[in-house]
Amino acid sequence: MKINTKLSALCIAAALMSVAQAAAAAPVVTAPPEATQPGVASPAAAAPAQVPAPAASASVTTPAPAQAPSVPATSTPAAAADSAKATTPAAPSAPAPRPSTSVAPAAAPSVPSTAKPSKPQQPSTSTPAAATSVKPTQLDKLNHESAIPLVLEAQSRYLYAISGGSTVGESFQWNGKSYRYLSEDIGTKTKLISYLTQAYTKQASEQFVSKFFVEVNGKLAQLDADGGNLLEFNRATAKMVTMTPVKRSYLLTVPYPAGTKQANEKITVNFEKVGSYWKISSAPHVIF
């Protein structure tokens, strides 16, 4: 019996030795996970230190430390996976750019803004309407209003011609009277008639030239004197007297300057349509 007891003690001692050797080998295996997970390594190091102290219970406690590090190790990836899943909802930030892309199409309504420039074009078309101040020398519609600008144009050409043109020409004596030549631009009968027929008919122009100008050495000359009156045709009013498709007559009421205290003059002016435009058919010296 004593022998058996000794043998069993020896067996137990051998078992304890093998367990101790296994326990000694275990820290070497568990060291890498402790390095990767420092929070778990501290309990794992304390556990193998307690294994050699209680000999009988070492067989039970040693597997626990080996499993303990493995459990937290598996639990942390799960926590990391859960945290990763928790962070994945950050993907809804991707829809945030989509609204921003929807804002970009909102810039497309700039197309209606291109329709706005069409509105400013309408005032521009109305401007020509307001600019119906057609040249008096190209008047195709005659009425009591448009007649006055044509009369003023005719007066301007009459005064230019009767004053000798742009400059006073050379003076000379002819038939006992003093004459002067007209300026170069209207210095011949052809040039003067062409100048006057911009506002007058050809017949009215020739009547005026034959009465007030003479031709000397191929050039036009006039008596060395000035003419004109004080009537203010720019303040005149017109009233139609007779009317046909190509001929019309207007009665003009023309005032004198306010300081003269003279009654207004009543002057009849005849108009005739030559081609597409209206001209004055009354001779210049009859009106002015």
CSV table of C-alpha atoms in Angstrom, one decimal:
chain,number,residue,atom,x,y,z
A,1,MET,CA,0.0,0.0,0.0
A,2,LYS,CA,2.9,2.3,0.8
A,3,ILE,CA,4.4,1.5,-2.5
A,4,ASN,CA,1.2,2.3,-4.3
A,5,THR,CA,0.9,5.5,-2.5
A,6,LYS,CA,4.4,6.5,-3.4
A,7,LEU,CA,3.8,5.5,-7.0
A,8,SER,CA,0.6,7.6,-7.1
A,9,ALA,CA,2.5,10.5,-5.6
A,10,LEU,CA,5.2,10.2,-8.2
A,11,CYS,CA,2.5,10.1,-10.9
A,12,ILE,CA,0.9,13.2,-9.5
A,13,ALA,CA,4.3,14.9,-9.4
A,14,ALA,CA,5.0,13.9,-13.0
A,15,ALA,CA,1.6,15.2,-14.0
A,16,LEU,CA,2.3,18.5,-12.2
A,17,MET,CA,5.6,18.8,-13.9
A,18,SER,CA,4.0,18.3,-17.3
A,19,VAL,CA,1.4,20.8,-16.4
A,20,ALA,CA,4.0,23.3,-15.2
A,21,GLN,CA,6.0,22.8,-18.4
A,22,ALA,CA,2.8,23.4,-20.4
A,23,ALA,CA,2.0,26.4,-18.4
A,24,ALA,CA,5.6,27.7,-18.9
A,25,ALA,CA,5.1,27.2,-22.6
A,26,ALA,CA,1.7,28.9,-22.6
A,27,PRO,CA,3.0,32.5,-21.9
A,28,VAL,CA,5.3,32.3,-24.9
A,29,VAL,CA,2.3,31.5,-27.1
A,30,THR,CA,0.0,34.1,-25.6
A,31,ALA,CA,2.6,36.9,-25.7
A,32,PRO,CA,1.8,38.0,-29.3
A,33,PRO,CA,-1.8,38.7,-28.7
A,34,GLU,CA,-0.8,40.6,-25.5
A,35,ALA,CA,1.4,42.8,-27.6
A,36,THR,CA,-1.5,43.6,-30.1
A,37,GLN,CA,-4.0,44.1,-27.3
A,38,PRO,CA,-2.4,45.7,-24.3
A,39,GLY,CA,-5.7,46.0,-22.4
A,40,VAL,CA,-6.0,42.2,-22.3
A,41,ALA,CA,-2.3,41.4,-21.8
A,42,SER,CA,-2.2,42.6,-18.1
A,43,PRO,CA,-4.8,40.0,-16.9
A,44,ALA,CA,-3.2,37.3,-18.9
A,45,ALA,CA,0.2,37.9,-17.3
A,46,ALA,CA,-1.2,37.7,-13.8
A,47,ALA,CA,-3.0,34.5,-14.5
A,48,PRO,CA,0.1,32.3,-15.4
A,49,ALA,CA,1.8,33.7,-12.3
A,50,GLN,CA,-0.9,32.2,-10.1
A,51,VAL,CA,-0.7,28.7,-11.8
A,52,PRO,CA,2.5,27.3,-10.1
A,53,ALA,CA,1.3,28.4,-6.5
A,54,PRO,CA,-1.7,26.1,-6.1
A,55,ALA,CA,-0.5,22.8,-7.5
A,56,ALA,CA,-3.8,20.9,-7.5
A,57,SER,CA,-5.9,23.6,-9.0
A,58,ALA,CA,-3.4,24.6,-11.6
A,59,SER,CA,-4.8,22.1,-14.0
A,60,VAL,CA,-8.1,23.9,-13.8
A,61,THR,CA,-7.0,27.5,-13.8
A,62,THR,CA,-4.4,27.4,-16.6
A,63,PRO,CA,-6.8,26.8,-19.5
A,64,ALA,CA,-8.9,29.7,-18.3
A,65,PRO,CA,-6.1,32.3,-18.9
A,66,ALA,CA,-5.5,30.8,-22.4
A,67,GLN,CA,-9.2,31.2,-23.2
A,68,ALA,CA,-9.5,34.6,-21.5
A,69,PRO,CA,-7.3,36.4,-23.9
A,70,SER,CA,-9.0,34.7,-26.9
A,71,VAL,CA,-12.4,35.8,-25.8
A,72,PRO,CA,-11.6,39.5,-25.5
A,73,ALA,CA,-9.7,39.2,-28.7
A,74,THR,CA,-12.7,37.9,-30.5
A,75,SER,CA,-15.0,40.4,-28.7
A,76,THR,CA,-13.0,43.4,-29.8
A,77,PRO,CA,-13.2,42.7,-33.5
A,78,ALA,CA,-17.0,42.3,-33.0
A,79,ALA,CA,-17.0,45.7,-31.3
A,80,ALA,CA,-14.8,47.1,-34.1
A,81,ALA,CA,-17.3,45.6,-36.6
A,82,ASP,CA,-20.2,47.1,-34.7
A,83,SER,CA,-18.3,50.5,-34.6
A,84,ALA,CA,-17.7,50.1,-38.3
A,85,LYS,CA,-21.4,49.4,-38.9
A,86,ALA,CA,-22.1,52.4,-36.7
A,87,THR,CA,-19.9,54.6,-38.9
A,88,THR,CA,-21.3,53.3,-42.2
A,89,PRO,CA,-24.5,55.3,-41.7
A,90,ALA,CA,-22.2,58.3,-42.5
A,91,ALA,CA,-22.9,57.3,-46.1
A,92,PRO,CA,-26.0,59.4,-46.1
A,93,SER,CA,-23.6,62.3,-46.5
A,94,ALA,CA,-23.5,61.1,-50.1
A,95,PRO,CA,-27.1,62.2,-50.7
A,96,ALA,CA,-26.0,65.6,-49.5
A,97,PRO,CA,-23.9,66.2,-52.6
A,98,ARG,CA,-27.0,65.0,-54.7
A,99,PRO,CA,-29.1,67.9,-53.4
A,100,SER,CA,-26.1,70.0,-54.4
A,101,THR,CA,-26.3,68.6,-57.9
A,102,SER,CA,-30.0,69.4,-57.9
A,103,VAL,CA,-29.0,72.9,-57.1
A,104,ALA,CA,-26.9,73.0,-60.2
A,105,PRO,CA,-29.9,72.4,-62.4
A,106,ALA,CA,-31.6,75.2,-60.5
A,107,ALA,CA,-29.1,77.4,-62.3
A,108,ALA,CA,-30.8,76.4,-65.5
A,109,PRO,CA,-33.6,78.9,-64.8
A,110,SER,CA,-31.0,81.4,-66.0
A,111,VAL,CA,-32.7,80.6,-69.4
A,112,PRO,CA,-35.7,82.8,-68.5
A,113,SER,CA,-33.2,85.5,-67.8
A,114,THR,CA,-32.2,85.3,-71.5
A,115,ALA,CA,-35.9,86.0,-72.2
A,116,LYS,CA,-35.6,89.3,-70.3
A,117,PRO,CA,-33.3,90.9,-72.9
A,118,SER,CA,-36.1,90.5,-75.3
A,119,LYS,CA,-38.1,93.1,-73.2
A,120,PRO,CA,-35.4,95.8,-73.6
A,121,GLN,CA,-35.7,95.3,-77.4
A,122,GLN,CA,-39.3,96.4,-77.3
A,123,PRO,CA,-38.4,99.9,-76.0
A,124,SER,CA,-35.7,100.0,-78.8
A,125,THR,CA,-38.4,99.4,-81.4
A,126,SER,CA,-40.5,102.1,-79.9
A,127,THR,CA,-37.6,104.5,-80.2
A,128,PRO,CA,-37.7,104.4,-84.0
A,129,ALA,CA,-41.4,105.1,-83.6
A,130,ALA,CA,-40.6,108.2,-81.6
A,131,ALA,CA,-37.9,109.0,-84.1
A,132,THR,CA,-40.5,109.5,-86.8
A,133,SER,CA,-38.8,112.9,-87.3
A,134,VAL,CA,-38.3,112.0,-90.9
A,135,LYS,CA,-36.0,114.2,-92.8
A,136,PRO,CA,-38.1,117.1,-94.2
A,137,THR,CA,-36.5,116.5,-97.6
A,138,GLN,CA,-37.8,112.9,-97.6
A,139,LEU,CA,-41.4,113.6,-96.3
A,140,ASP,CA,-43.8,111.0,-97.7
A,141,LYS,CA,-46.8,111.8,-95.4
A,142,LEU,CA,-48.0,115.4,-95.3
A,143,ASN,CA,-50.3,116.8,-92.6
A,144,HIS,CA,-50.7,120.0,-90.5
A,145,GLU,CA,-47.8,118.9,-88.3
A,146,SER,CA,-45.3,117.6,-90.8
A,147,ALA,CA,-45.8,120.6,-93.1
A,148,ILE,CA,-44.1,123.0,-90.6
A,149,PRO,CA,-40.7,121.1,-90.6
A,150,LEU,CA,-40.7,121.2,-94.4
A,151,VAL,CA,-41.4,124.9,-94.4
A,152,LEU,CA,-38.5,125.5,-92.0
A,153,GLU,CA,-36.2,123.5,-94.3
A,154,ALA,CA,-37.4,125.6,-97.3
A,155,GLN,CA,-36.7,128.8,-95.3
A,156,SER,CA,-33.2,127.7,-94.4
A,157,ARG,CA,-32.3,127.0,-98.1
A,158,TYR,CA,-33.9,130.3,-99.2
A,159,LEU,CA,-31.8,132.3,-96.7
A,160,TYR,CA,-28.6,130.5,-97.6
A,161,ALA,CA,-29.1,131.3,-101.3
A,162,ILE,CA,-30.3,134.9,-100.9
A,163,SER,CA,-27.3,135.6,-98.7
A,164,GLY,CA,-24.8,134.4,-101.3
A,165,GLY,CA,-23.9,131.0,-99.8
A,166,SER,CA,-21.2,130.1,-97.4
A,167,THR,CA,-19.0,133.2,-98.1
A,168,VAL,CA,-19.5,136.6,-99.7
A,169,GLY,CA,-18.1,136.3,-103.2
A,170,GLU,CA,-16.2,138.9,-105.2
A,171,SER,CA,-18.1,142.1,-106.0
A,172,PHE,CA,-18.3,143.8,-109.4
A,173,GLN,CA,-20.2,146.4,-111.3
A,174,TRP,CA,-22.6,145.4,-114.0
A,175,ASN,CA,-25.2,147.6,-115.8
A,176,GLY,CA,-24.5,150.3,-113.3
A,177,LYS,CA,-25.3,148.1,-110.3
A,178,SER,CA,-23.2,146.4,-107.7
A,179,TYR,CA,-23.2,142.5,-107.8
A,180,ARG,CA,-21.5,139.7,-106.0
A,181,TYR,CA,-20.8,136.1,-107.0
A,182,LEU,CA,-22.3,133.2,-105.0
A,183,SER,CA,-20.1,130.8,-103.1
A,184,GLU,CA,-18.6,127.8,-105.0
A,185,ASP,CA,-21.1,125.2,-103.7
A,186,ILE,CA,-24.1,127.1,-105.3
A,187,GLY,CA,-22.1,129.2,-107.8
A,188,THR,CA,-23.8,127.9,-111.0
A,189,LYS,CA,-27.4,127.6,-112.0
A,190,THR,CA,-27.3,123.8,-112.0
A,191,LYS,CA,-25.8,123.7,-108.5
A,192,LEU,CA,-28.3,126.2,-107.1
A,193,ILE,CA,-31.3,124.5,-108.7
A,194,SER,CA,-30.1,121.1,-107.3
A,195,TYR,CA,-29.8,122.7,-103.8
A,196,LEU,CA,-33.2,124.2,-103.8
A,197,THR,CA,-35.1,121.3,-105.3
A,198,GLN,CA,-34.4,119.3,-102.1
A,199,ALA,CA,-37.3,121.3,-100.6
A,200,TYR,CA,-39.0,123.0,-103.6
A,201,THR,CA,-40.4,121.8,-106.9
A,202,LYS,CA,-38.2,122.5,-109.9
A,203,GLN,CA,-40.6,125.1,-111.2
A,204,ALA,CA,-40.7,127.0,-108.0
A,205,SER,CA,-36.8,126.9,-107.8
A,206,GLU,CA,-36.4,128.2,-111.3
A,207,GLN,CA,-38.8,131.0,-110.7
A,208,PHE,CA,-36.8,132.1,-107.7
A,209,VAL,CA,-33.4,131.9,-109.5
A,210,SER,CA,-34.5,133.8,-112.6
A,211,LYS,CA,-35.9,136.6,-110.5
A,212,PHE,CA,-33.0,137.2,-108.1
A,213,PHE,CA,-29.8,135.9,-109.8
A,214,VAL,CA,-27.9,136.6,-113.0
A,215,GLU,CA,-25.4,134.5,-114.8
A,216,VAL,CA,-22.1,136.2,-115.7
A,217,ASN,CA,-19.2,134.4,-117.3
A,218,GLY,CA,-20.9,131.1,-116.4
A,219,LYS,CA,-21.2,131.9,-112.7
A,220,LEU,CA,-24.2,133.1,-110.7
A,221,ALA,CA,-24.3,136.5,-109.2
A,222,GLN,CA,-26.8,138.6,-107.3
A,223,LEU,CA,-27.3,142.2,-106.3
A,224,ASP,CA,-25.0,143.1,-103.4
A,225,ALA,CA,-27.8,143.4,-100.8
A,226,ASP,CA,-29.4,141.4,-98.1
A,227,GLY,CA,-33.0,140.5,-97.5
A,228,GLY,CA,-35.2,138.7,-95.1
A,229,ASN,CA,-38.0,139.4,-92.5
A,230,LEU,CA,-38.8,139.0,-88.8
A,231,LEU,CA,-41.4,136.4,-89.1
A,232,GLU,CA,-40.9,133.4,-86.8
A,233,PHE,CA,-41.8,130.4,-88.9
A,234,ASN,CA,-40.7,128.1,-86.1
A,235,ARG,CA,-43.7,129.1,-84.1
A,236,ALA,CA,-46.1,128.9,-87.1
A,237,THR,CA,-49.2,126.7,-87.2
A,238,ALA,CA,-50.8,125.1,-90.3
A,239,LYS,CA,-54.3,124.4,-91.3
A,240,MET,CA,-55.2,122.5,-94.5
A,241,VAL,CA,-57.2,124.4,-97.0
A,242,THR,CA,-57.3,122.2,-100.1
A,243,MET,CA,-56.4,118.6,-100.7
A,244,THR,CA,-55.8,116.2,-103.6
A,245,PRO,CA,-53.7,113.0,-103.7
A,246,VAL,CA,-50.7,114.9,-105.1
A,247,LYS,CA,-51.4,118.6,-104.2
A,248,ARG,CA,-52.4,120.4,-101.0
A,249,SER,CA,-52.6,123.9,-99.6
A,250,TYR,CA,-52.1,124.9,-96.0
A,251,LEU,CA,-52.8,128.3,-94.4
A,252,LEU,CA,-49.9,129.2,-92.1
A,253,THR,CA,-50.4,131.5,-89.2
A,254,VAL,CA,-46.9,133.0,-88.5
A,255,PRO,CA,-46.2,135.3,-85.6
A,256,TYR,CA,-43.7,138.2,-85.3
A,257,PRO,CA,-41.4,138.4,-82.3
A,258,ALA,CA,-43.3,139.3,-79.1
A,259,GLY,CA,-41.6,142.7,-78.8
A,260,THR,CA,-42.7,144.0,-82.2
A,261,LYS,CA,-46.4,143.9,-81.2
A,262,GLN,CA,-47.5,143.1,-84.8
A,263,ALA,CA,-50.4,140.9,-85.8
A,264,ASN,CA,-49.7,137.4,-87.1
A,265,GLU,CA,-49.2,136.9,-90.8
A,266,LYS,CA,-51.5,134.6,-92.8
A,267,ILE,CA,-49.5,132.9,-95.6
A,268,THR,CA,-50.8,130.2,-98.0
A,269,VAL,CA,-48.2,127.6,-98.9
A,270,ASN,CA,-48.8,125.1,-101.7
A,271,PHE,CA,-47.4,121.6,-101.7
A,272,GLU,CA,-47.0,119.0,-104.4
A,273,LYS,CA,-45.9,115.4,-104.4
A,274,VAL,CA,-42.9,114.8,-106.6
A,275,GLY,CA,-42.2,111.1,-106.9
A,276,SER,CA,-42.4,109.7,-103.3
A,277,TYR,CA,-41.9,112.9,-101.4
A,278,TRP,CA,-43.7,116.2,-100.8
A,279,LYS,CA,-42.2,119.5,-102.0
A,280,ILE,CA,-43.2,123.1,-101.7
A,281,SER,CA,-44.6,124.4,-105.0
A,282,SER,CA,-44.8,128.0,-103.9
A,283,ALA,CA,-41.7,130.1,-104.9
A,284,PRO,CA,-39.4,130.9,-102.0
A,285,HIS,CA,-39.7,134.7,-102.3
A,286,VAL,CA,-43.6,134.4,-102.2
A,287,ILE,CA,-43.5,132.8,-98.8
A,288,PHE,CA,-40.5,134.4,-97.1
